[in-house]
PDB file of N, CA and C in Angstrom:
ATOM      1  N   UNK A   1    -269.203  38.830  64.883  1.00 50.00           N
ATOM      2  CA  UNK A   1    -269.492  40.265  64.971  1.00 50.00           C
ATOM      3  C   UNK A   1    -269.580  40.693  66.438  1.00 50.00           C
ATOM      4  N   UNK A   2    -268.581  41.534  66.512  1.00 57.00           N
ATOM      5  CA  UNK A   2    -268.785  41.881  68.345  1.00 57.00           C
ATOM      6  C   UNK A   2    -269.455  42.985  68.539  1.00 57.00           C
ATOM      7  N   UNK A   3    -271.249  43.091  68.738  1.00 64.00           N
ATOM      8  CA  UNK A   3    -271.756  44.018  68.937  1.00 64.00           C
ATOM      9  C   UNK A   3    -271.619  44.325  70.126  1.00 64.00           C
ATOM     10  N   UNK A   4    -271.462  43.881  70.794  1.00 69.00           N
ATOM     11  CA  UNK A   4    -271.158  43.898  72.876  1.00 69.00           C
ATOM     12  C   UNK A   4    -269.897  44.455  73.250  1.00 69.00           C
ATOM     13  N   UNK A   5    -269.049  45.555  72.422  1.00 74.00           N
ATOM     14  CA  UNK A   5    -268.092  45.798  72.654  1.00 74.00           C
ATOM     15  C   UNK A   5    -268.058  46.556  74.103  1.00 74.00           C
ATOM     16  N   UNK A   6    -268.668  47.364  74.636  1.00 78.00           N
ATOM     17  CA  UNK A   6    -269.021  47.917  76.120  1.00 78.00           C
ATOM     18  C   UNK A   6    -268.897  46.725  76.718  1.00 78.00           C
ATOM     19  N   UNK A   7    -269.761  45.521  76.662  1.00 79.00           N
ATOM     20  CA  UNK A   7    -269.688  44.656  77.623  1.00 79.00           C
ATOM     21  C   UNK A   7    -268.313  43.902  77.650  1.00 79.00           C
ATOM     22  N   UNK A   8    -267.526  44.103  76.618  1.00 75.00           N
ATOM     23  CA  UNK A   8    -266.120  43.316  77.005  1.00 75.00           C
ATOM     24  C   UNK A   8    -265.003  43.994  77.565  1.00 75.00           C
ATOM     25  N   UNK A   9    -265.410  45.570  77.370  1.00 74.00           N
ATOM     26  CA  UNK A   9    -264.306  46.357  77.879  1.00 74.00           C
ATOM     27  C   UNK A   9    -265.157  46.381  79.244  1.00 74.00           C
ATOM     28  N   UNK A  10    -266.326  46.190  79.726  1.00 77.00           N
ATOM     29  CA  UNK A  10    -266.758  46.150  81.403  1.00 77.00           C
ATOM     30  C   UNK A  10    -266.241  44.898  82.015  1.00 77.00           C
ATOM     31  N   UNK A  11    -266.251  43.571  81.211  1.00 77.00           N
ATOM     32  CA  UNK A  11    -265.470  42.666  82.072  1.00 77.00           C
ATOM     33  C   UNK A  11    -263.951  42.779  81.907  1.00 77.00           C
ATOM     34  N   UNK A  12    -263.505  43.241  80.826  1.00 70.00           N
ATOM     35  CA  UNK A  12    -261.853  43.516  80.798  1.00 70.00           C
ATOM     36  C   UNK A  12    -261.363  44.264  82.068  1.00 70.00           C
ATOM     37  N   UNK A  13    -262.327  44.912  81.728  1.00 70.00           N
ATOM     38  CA  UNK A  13    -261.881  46.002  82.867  1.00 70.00           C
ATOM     39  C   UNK A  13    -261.858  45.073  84.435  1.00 70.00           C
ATOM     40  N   UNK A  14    -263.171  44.613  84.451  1.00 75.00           N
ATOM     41  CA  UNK A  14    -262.965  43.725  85.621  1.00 75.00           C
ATOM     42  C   UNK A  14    -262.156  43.135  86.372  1.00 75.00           C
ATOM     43  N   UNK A  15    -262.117  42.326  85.077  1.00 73.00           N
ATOM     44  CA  UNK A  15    -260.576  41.199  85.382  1.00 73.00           C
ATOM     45  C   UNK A  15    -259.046  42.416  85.908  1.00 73.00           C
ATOM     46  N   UNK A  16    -259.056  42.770  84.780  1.00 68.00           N
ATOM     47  CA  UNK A  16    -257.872  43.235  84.586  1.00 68.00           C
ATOM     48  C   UNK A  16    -257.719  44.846  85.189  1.00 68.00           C
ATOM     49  N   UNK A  17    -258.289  45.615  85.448  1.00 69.00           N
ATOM     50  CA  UNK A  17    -258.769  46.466  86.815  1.00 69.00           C
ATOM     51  C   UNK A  17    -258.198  47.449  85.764  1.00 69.00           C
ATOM     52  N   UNK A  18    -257.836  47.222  84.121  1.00 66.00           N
ATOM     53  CA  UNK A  18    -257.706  48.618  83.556  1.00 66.00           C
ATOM     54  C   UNK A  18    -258.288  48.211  81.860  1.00 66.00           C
ATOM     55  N   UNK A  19    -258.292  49.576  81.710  1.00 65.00           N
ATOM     56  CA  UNK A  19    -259.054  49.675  79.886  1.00 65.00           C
ATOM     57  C   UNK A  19    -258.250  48.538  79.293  1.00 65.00           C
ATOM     58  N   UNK A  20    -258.822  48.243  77.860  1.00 65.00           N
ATOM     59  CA  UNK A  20    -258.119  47.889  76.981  1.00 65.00           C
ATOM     60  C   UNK A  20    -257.028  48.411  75.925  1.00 65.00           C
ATOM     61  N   UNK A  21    -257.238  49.851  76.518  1.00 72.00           N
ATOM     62  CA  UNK A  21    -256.551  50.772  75.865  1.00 72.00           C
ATOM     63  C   UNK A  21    -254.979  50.937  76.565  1.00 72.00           C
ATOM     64  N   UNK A  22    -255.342  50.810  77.835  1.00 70.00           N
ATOM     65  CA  UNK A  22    -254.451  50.800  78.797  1.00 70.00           C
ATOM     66  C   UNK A  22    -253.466  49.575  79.055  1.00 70.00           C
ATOM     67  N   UNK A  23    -254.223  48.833  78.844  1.00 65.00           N
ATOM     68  CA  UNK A  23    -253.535  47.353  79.032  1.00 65.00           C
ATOM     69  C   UNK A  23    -252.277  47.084  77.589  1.00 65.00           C
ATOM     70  N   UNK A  24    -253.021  47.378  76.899  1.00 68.00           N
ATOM     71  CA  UNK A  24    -252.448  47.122  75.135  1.00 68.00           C
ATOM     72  C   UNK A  24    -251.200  48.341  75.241  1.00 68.00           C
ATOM     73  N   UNK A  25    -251.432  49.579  75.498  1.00 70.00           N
ATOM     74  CA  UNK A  25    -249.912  50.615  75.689  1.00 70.00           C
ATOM     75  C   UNK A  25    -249.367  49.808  76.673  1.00 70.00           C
ATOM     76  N   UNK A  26    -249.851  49.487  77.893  1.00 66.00           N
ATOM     77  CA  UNK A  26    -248.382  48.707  78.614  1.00 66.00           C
ATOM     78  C   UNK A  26    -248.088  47.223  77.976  1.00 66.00           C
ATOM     79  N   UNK A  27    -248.606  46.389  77.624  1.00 66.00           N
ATOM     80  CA  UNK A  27    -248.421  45.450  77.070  1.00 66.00           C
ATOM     81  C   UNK A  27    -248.634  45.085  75.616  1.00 66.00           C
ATOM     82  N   UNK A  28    -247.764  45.430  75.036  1.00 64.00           N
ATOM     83  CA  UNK A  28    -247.995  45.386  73.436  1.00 64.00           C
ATOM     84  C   UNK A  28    -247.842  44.112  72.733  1.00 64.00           C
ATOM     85  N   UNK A  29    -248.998  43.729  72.397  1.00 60.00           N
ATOM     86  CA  UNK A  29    -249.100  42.335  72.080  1.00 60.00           C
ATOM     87  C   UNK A  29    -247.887  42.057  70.122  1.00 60.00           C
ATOM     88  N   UNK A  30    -248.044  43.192  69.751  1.00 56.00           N
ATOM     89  CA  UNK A  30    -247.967  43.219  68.080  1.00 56.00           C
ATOM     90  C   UNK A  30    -246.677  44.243  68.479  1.00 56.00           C
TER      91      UNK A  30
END
């Protein structure tokens, strides 16, 4: 159960210096 969803889009973001929203439209996994 991922109640920490804020906290994974704050280190996503980290790492990856953009949303998950952002990342997934440029890189479409599916």
């Amino acid at each position: 159960n991922f109640n920490n969803q804020s906290y994974f889009t704050k280190v996503f973001k980290k790492f990856t210096e953009v949303t998950p929203k952002q990342y997934r439209k440029q890189y479409t996994i599916y």
